[in-house]
CSV table of C-alpha atoms and ligand atoms in Angstrom, one decimal:
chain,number,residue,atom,x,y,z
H,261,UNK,CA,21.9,7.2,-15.3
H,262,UNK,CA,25.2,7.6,-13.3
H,263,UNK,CA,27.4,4.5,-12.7
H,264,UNK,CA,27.0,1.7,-10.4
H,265,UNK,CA,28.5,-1.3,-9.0
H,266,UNK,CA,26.4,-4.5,-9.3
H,267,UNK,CA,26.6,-7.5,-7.1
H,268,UNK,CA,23.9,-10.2,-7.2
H,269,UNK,CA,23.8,-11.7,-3.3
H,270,UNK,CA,23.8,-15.7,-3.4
H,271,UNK,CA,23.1,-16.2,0.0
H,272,UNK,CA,22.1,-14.0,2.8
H,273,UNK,CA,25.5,-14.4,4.6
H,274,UNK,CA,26.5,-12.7,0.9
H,275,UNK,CA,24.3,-9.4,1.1
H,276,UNK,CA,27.1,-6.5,1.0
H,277,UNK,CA,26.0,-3.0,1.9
H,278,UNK,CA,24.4,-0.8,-0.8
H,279,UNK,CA,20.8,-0.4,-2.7
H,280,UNK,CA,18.5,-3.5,-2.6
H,281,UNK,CA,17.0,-4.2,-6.1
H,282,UNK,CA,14.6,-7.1,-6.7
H,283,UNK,CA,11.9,-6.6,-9.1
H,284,UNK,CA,13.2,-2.6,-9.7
H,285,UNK,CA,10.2,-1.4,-11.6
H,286,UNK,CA,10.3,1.5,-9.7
H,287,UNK,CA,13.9,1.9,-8.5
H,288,UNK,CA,15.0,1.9,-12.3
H,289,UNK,CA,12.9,4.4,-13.2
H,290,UNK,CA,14.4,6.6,-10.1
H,291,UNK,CA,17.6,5.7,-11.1
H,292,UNK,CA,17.5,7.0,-14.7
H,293,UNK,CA,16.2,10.3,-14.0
H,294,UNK,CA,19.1,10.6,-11.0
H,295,UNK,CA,16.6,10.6,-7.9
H,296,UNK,CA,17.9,8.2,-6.9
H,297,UNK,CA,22.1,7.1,-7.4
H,298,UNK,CA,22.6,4.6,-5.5
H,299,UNK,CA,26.8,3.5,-5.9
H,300,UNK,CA,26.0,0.0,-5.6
H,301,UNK,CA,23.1,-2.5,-6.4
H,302,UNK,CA,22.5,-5.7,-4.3
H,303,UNK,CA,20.5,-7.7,-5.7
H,304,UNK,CA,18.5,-10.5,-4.2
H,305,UNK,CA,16.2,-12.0,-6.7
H,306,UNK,CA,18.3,-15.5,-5.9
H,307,UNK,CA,18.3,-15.3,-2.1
H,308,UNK,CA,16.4,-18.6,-1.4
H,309,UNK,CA,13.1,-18.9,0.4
H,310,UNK,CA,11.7,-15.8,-0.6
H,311,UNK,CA,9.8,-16.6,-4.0
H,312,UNK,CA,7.4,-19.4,-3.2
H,313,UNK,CA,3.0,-19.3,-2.0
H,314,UNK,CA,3.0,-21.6,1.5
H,315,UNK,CA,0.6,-22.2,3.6
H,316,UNK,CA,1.3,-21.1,7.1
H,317,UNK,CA,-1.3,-22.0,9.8
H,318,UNK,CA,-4.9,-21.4,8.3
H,319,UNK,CA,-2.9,-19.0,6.6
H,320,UNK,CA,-0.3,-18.1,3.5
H,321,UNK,CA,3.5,-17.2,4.0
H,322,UNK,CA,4.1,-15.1,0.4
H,323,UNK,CA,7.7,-14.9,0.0
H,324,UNK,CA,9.1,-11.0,-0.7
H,325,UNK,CA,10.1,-11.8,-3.8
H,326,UNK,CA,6.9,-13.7,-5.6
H,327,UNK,CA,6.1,-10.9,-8.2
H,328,UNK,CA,2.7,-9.3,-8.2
H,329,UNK,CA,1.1,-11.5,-11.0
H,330,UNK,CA,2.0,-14.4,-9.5
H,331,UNK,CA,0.5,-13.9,-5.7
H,332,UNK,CA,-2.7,-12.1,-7.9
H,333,UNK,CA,-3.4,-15.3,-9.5
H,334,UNK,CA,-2.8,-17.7,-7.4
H,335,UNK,CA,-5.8,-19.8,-6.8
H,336,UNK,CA,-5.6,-19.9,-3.1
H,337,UNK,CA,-5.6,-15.9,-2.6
H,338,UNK,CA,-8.4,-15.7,-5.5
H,339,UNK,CA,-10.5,-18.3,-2.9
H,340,UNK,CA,-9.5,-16.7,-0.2
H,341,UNK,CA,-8.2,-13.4,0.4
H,342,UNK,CA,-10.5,-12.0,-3.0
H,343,UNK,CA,-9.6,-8.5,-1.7
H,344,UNK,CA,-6.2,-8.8,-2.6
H,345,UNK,CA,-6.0,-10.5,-5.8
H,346,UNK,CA,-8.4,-7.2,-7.2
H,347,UNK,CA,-6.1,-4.7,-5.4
H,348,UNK,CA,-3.1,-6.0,-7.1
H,349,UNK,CA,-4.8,-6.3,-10.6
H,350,UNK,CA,-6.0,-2.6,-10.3
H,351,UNK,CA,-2.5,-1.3,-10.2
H,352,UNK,CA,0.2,-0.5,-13.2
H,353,UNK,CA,0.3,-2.8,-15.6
H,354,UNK,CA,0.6,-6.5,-16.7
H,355,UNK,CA,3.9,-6.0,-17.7
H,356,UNK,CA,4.9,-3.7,-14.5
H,357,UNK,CA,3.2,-6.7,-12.5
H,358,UNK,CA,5.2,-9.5,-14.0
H,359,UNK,CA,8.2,-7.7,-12.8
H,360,UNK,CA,7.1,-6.7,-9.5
H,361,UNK,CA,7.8,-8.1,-6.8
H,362,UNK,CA,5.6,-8.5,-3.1
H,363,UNK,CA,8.2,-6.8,-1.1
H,364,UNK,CA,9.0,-4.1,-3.8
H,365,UNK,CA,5.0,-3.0,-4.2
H,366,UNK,CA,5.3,-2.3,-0.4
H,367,UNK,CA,8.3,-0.5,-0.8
H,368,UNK,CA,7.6,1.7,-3.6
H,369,UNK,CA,8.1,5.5,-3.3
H,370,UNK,CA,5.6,7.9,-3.7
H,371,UNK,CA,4.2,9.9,-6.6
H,372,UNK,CA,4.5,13.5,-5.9
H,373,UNK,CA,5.5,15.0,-8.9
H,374,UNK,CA,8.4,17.4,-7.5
H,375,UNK,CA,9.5,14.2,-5.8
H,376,UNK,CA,10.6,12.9,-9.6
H,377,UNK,CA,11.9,16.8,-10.2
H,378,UNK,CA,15.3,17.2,-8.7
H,379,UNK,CA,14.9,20.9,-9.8
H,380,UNK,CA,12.8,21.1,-7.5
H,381,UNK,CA,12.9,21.6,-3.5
H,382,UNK,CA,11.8,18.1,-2.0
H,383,UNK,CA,12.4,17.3,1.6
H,384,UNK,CA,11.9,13.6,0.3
H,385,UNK,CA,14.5,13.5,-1.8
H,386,UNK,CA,16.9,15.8,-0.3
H,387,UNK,CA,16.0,16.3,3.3
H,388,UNK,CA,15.9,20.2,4.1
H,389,UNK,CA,15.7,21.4,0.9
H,390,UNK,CA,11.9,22.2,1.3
H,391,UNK,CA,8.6,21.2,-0.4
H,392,UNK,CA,7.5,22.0,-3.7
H,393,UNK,CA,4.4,21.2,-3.1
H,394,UNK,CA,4.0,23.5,-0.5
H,395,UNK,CA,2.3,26.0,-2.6
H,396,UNK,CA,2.1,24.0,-5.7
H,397,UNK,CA,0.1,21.8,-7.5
H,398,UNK,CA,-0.9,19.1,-5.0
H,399,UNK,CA,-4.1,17.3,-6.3
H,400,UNK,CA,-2.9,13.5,-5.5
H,401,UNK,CA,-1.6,14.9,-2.2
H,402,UNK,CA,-2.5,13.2,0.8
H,403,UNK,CA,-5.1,14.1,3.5
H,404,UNK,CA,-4.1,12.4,6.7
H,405,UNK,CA,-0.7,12.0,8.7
H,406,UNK,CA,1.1,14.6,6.6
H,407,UNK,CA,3.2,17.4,8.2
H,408,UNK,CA,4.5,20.6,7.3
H,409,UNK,CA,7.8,18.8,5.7
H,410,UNK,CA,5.9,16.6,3.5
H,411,UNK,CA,2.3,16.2,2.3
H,412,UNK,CA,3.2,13.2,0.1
H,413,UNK,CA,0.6,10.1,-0.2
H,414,UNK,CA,1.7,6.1,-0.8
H,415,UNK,CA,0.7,4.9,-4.2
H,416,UNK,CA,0.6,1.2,-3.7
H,417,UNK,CA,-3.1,-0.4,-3.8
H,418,UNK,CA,-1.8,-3.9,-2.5
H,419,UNK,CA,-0.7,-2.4,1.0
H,420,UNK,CA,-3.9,-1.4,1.6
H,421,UNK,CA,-5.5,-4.3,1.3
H,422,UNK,CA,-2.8,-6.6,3.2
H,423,UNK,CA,-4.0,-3.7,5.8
H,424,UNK,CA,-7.7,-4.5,5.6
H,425,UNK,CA,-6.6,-8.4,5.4
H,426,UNK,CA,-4.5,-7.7,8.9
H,427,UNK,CA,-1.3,-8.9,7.1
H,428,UNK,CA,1.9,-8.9,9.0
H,429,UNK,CA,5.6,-8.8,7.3
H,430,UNK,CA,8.5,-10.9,8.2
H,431,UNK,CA,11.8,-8.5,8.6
H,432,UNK,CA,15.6,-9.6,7.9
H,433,UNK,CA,17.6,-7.4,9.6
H,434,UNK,CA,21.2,-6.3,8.9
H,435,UNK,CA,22.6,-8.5,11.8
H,436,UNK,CA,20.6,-11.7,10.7
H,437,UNK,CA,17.6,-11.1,13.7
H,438,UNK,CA,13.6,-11.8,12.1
H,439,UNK,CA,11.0,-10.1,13.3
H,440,UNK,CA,6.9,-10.2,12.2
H,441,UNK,CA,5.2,-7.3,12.6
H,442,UNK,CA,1.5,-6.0,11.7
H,443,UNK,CA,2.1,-4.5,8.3
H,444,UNK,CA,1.7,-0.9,9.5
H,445,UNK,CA,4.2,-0.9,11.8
H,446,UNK,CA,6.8,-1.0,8.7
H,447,UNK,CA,5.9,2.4,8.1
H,448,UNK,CA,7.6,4.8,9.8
H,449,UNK,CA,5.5,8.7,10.0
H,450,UNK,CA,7.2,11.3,8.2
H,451,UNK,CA,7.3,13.4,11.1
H,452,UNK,CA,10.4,15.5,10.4
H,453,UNK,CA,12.1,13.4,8.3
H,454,UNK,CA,10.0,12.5,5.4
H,455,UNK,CA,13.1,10.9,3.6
H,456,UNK,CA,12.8,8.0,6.3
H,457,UNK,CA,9.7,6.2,5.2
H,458,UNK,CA,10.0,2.6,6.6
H,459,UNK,CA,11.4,1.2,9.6
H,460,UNK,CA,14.0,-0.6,7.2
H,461,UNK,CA,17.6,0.5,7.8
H,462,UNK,CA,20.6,-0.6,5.5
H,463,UNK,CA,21.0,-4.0,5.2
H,464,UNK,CA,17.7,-5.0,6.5
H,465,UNK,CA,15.3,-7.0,4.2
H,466,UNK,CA,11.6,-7.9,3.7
H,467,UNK,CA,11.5,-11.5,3.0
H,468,UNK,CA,7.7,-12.9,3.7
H,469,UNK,CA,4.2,-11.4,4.1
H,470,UNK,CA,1.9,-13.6,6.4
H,471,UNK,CA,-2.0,-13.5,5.5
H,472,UNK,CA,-3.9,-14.8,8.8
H,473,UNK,CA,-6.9,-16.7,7.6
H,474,UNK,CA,-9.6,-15.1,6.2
H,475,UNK,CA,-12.9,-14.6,8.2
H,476,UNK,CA,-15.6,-17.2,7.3
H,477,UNK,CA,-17.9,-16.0,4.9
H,478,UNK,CA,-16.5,-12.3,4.5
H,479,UNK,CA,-17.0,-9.7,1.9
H,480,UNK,CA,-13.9,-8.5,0.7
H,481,UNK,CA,-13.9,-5.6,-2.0
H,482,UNK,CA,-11.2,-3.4,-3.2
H,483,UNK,CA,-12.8,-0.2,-4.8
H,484,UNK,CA,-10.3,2.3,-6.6
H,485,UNK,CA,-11.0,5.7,-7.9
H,486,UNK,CA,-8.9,7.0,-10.5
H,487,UNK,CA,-8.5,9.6,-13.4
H,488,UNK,CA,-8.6,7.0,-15.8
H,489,UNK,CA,-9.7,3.3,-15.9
H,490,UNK,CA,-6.7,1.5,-15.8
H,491,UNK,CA,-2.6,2.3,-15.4
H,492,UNK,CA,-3.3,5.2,-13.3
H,493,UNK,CA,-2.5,5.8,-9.0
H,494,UNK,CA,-5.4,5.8,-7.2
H,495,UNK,CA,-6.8,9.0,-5.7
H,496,UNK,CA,-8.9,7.2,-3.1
H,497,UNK,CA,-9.1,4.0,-2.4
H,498,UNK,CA,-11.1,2.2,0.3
H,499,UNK,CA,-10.6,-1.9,1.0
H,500,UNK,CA,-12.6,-3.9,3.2
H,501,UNK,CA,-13.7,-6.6,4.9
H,502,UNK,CA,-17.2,-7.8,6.2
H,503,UNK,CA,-18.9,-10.6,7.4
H,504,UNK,CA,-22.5,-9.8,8.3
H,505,UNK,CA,-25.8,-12.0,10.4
H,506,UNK,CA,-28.8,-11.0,9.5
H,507,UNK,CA,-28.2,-8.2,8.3
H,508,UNK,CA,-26.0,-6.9,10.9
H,509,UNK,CA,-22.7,-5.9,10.5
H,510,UNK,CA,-20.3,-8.6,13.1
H,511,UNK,CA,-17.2,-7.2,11.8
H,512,UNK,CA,-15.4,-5.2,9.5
H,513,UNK,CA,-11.8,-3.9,8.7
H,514,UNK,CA,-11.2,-1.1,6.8
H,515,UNK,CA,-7.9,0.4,5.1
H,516,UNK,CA,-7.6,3.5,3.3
H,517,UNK,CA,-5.2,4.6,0.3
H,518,UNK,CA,-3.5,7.2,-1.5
H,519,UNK,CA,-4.9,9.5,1.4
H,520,UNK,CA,-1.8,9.3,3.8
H,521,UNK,CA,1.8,8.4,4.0
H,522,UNK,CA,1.1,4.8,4.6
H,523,UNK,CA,-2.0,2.7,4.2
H,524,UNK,CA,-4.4,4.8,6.7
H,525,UNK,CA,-6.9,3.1,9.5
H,526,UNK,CA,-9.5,4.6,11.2
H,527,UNK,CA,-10.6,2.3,14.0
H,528,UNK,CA,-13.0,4.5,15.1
H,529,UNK,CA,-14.8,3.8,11.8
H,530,UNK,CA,-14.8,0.1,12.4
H,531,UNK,CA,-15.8,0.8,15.6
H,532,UNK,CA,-18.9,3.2,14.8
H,533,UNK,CA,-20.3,0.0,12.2
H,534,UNK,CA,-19.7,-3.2,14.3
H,535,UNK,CA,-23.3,-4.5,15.8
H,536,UNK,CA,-24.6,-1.9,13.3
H,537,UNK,CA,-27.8,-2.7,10.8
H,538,UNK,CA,-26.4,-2.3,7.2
H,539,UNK,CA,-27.8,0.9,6.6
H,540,UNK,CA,-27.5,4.2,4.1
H,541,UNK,CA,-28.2,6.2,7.1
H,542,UNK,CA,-25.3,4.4,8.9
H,543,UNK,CA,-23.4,4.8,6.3
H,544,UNK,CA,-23.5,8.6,5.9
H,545,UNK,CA,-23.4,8.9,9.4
H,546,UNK,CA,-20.0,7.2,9.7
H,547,UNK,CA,-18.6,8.5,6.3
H,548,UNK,CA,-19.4,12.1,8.1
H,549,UNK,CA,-16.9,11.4,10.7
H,550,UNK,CA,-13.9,10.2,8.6
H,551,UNK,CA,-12.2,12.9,6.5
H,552,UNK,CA,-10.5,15.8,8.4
H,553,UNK,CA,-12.1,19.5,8.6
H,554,UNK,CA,-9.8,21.0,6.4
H,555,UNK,CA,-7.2,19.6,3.5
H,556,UNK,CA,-3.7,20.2,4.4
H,557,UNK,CA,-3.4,21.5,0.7
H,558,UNK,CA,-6.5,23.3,-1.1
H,559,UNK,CA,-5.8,20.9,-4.0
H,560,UNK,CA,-6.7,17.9,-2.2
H,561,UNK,CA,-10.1,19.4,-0.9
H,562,UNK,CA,-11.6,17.5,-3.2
H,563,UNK,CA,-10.7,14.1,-1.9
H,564,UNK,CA,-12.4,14.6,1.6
H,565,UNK,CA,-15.6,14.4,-0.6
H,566,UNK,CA,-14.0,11.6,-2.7
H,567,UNK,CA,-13.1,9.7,0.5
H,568,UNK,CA,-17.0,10.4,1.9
H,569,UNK,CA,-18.8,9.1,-0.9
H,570,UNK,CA,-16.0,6.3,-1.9
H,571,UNK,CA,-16.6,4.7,1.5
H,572,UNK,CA,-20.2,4.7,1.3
H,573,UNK,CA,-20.2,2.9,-2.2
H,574,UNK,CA,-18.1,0.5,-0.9
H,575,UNK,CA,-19.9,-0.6,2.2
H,576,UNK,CA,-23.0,-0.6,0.1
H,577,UNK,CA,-22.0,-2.9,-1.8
H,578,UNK,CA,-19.7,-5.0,1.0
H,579,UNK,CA,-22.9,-5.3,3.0
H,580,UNK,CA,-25.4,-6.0,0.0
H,581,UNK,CA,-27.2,-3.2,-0.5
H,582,UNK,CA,-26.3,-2.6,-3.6
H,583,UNK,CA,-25.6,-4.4,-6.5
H,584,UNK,CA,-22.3,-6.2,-6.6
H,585,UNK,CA,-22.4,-7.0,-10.5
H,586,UNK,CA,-19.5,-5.7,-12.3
H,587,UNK,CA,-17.4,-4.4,-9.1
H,588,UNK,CA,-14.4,-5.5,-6.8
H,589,UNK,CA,-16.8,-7.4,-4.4
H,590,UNK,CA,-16.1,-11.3,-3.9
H,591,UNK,CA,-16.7,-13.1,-1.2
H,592,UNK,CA,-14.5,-15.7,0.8
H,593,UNK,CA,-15.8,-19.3,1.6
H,594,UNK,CA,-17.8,-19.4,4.3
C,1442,SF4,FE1,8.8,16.2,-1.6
C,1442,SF4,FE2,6.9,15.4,0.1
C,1442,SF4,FE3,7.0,17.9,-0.6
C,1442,SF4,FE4,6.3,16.1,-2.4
C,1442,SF4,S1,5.1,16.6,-0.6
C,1442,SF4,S2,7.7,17.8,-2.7
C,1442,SF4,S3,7.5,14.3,-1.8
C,1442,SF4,S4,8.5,16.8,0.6
């Protein structure tokens, strides 16, 4: 690890220009093998009014800086927002999640292994050097919104259900303006400039996710597949959000990970089961229309399939027919 300067921000009128560190689960790590070398570290684990649970409207105000065990247990989101408590619990560890911190989990870079290999050529990491991927080994890759300068997906299981839950995040910026916005517009698309992955510039902070109220009665379920059972990245991931009359589907949101840059929608989905009958034939028909014709790299072929039949399980079980014993399904109080 190279040298670094250290200053711990007291207020917000104290933040000083270099690298934000909070939780630094993964910053640390980035740090030690030199992908990151940062000359100074801000940190803002004391900043106030970022660490508590509030209610806000029908809602809940979760402060950047409440770690990830914290908002995954707390009773309220359990009730509530089910969906995201079982996200959170599905990814790294309990120790990782004791450290970790809301804003830091959304923040997190991504997993591509020539991303961590600074002998290797990685547009990410050092813009216009290339893509070692391109070519290489690529089986956690992503499938949609990649480009020819990056193929990269976002590890984090939480963002993608604060997507299905239609969570919003409250922005500091540099010059002391807020702004909420819908959680996906954070992300900025690689385009040509994968290094830029966030809407964030220097300076600027997250300090609050919003959770609108959940929808009376909905199935929430968070269903992660993975090369092992637990302290692995997903390599699909489907969350979602039901609520159902009769046996009719009234509404659903749906968020896809560890398939894209970002957390990935496809409203055309949604669109396809609303006023639907819960049906296997539905089901396939839809899950036919989501996955691109072709992988952008032959080693993710295998997740269009992946994505196909992960979505079915999931809405099978979101919508009741099939057994919910033993899964991520919970549902919020009607
Ligand atoms: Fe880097 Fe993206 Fe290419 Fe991976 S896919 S090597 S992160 S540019």
């Amino acid at each position: 690890m190279r040298p670094f300067d250290y200053h711990r921000a007291a207020t917000f009128d104290d933040l000083a220009a270099g690298q934000i560190i909070a939780g630094g689960t993964n910053l640390l790590d980035l740090m030690k093998i030199q992908v990151m070398t940062p000359q100074r570290l801000v940190d803002i684990t004391r900043l106030d009014g970022m660490s508590g649970i509030e209610p806000e409207g029908d809602g809940l105000r979760i402060g950047a800086l409440v770690t990830n065990t914290a908002l995954a247990n707390d009773t309220r989101v359990r009730a509530g927002w089910p969906l995201l408590s079982r996200a959170i619990l599905a990814g790294a560890s309990a120790q990782i999640r004791n450290k970790a911190t809301t804003g830091g989990n959304l923040l997190q870079r991504t997993r591509c292994p020539y991303f961590y290999d600074t002998s290797q050529a990685c547009n990410k990491r050092a813009p216009g050097t290339g893509c070692a991927a391109q070519g290489g080994a690529g089986r956690m890759l992503a499938l949609f919104g990649t480009t020819e300068h990056c193929l990269a997906a976002h590890p984090s299981d939480m963002a993608v259900a604060l997507t299905a839950l239609d969570a919003q995040v409250d922005v500091r910026r540099a010059s002391g303006d807020t702004e909420r916005l819908p959680i996906l517009d954070l992300y900025a698309a690689p385009k040509d400039q994968p290094d830029r992955e966030t809407i964030l510039n220097e300076g600027d902070l997250i300090t609050a996710l919003i959770l609108p109220a959940p929808r009376d009665g909905s199935r929430q379920g968070y269903r992660k597949v993975r090369d092992r059972a637990s302290y692995a990245f997903a390599l699909v991931s489907v969350a979602g959000s039901v609520t159902m009359t009769d046996g009719t589907i009234d509404a659903v949101t749906l968020a896809f990970g560890s398939v894209a840059p970002h957390p990935w929608v496809i409203p055309e989905a949604e669109r396809q089961l609303t006023g639907q009958t819960a049906s296997d034939d539905l089901f396939r028909a839809v899950a036919d229309t989501l996955a691109p014709d072709a992988a952008p790299h032959p080693d993710t072929e295998y997740k269009r399939t992946l994505l196909r039949r992960t979505f079915i399980a999931t809405m099978r079980q979101l919508t009741g027919l099939a057994d919910t014993a033993g899964t991520d399904i919970a549902r919020a109080p009607a």
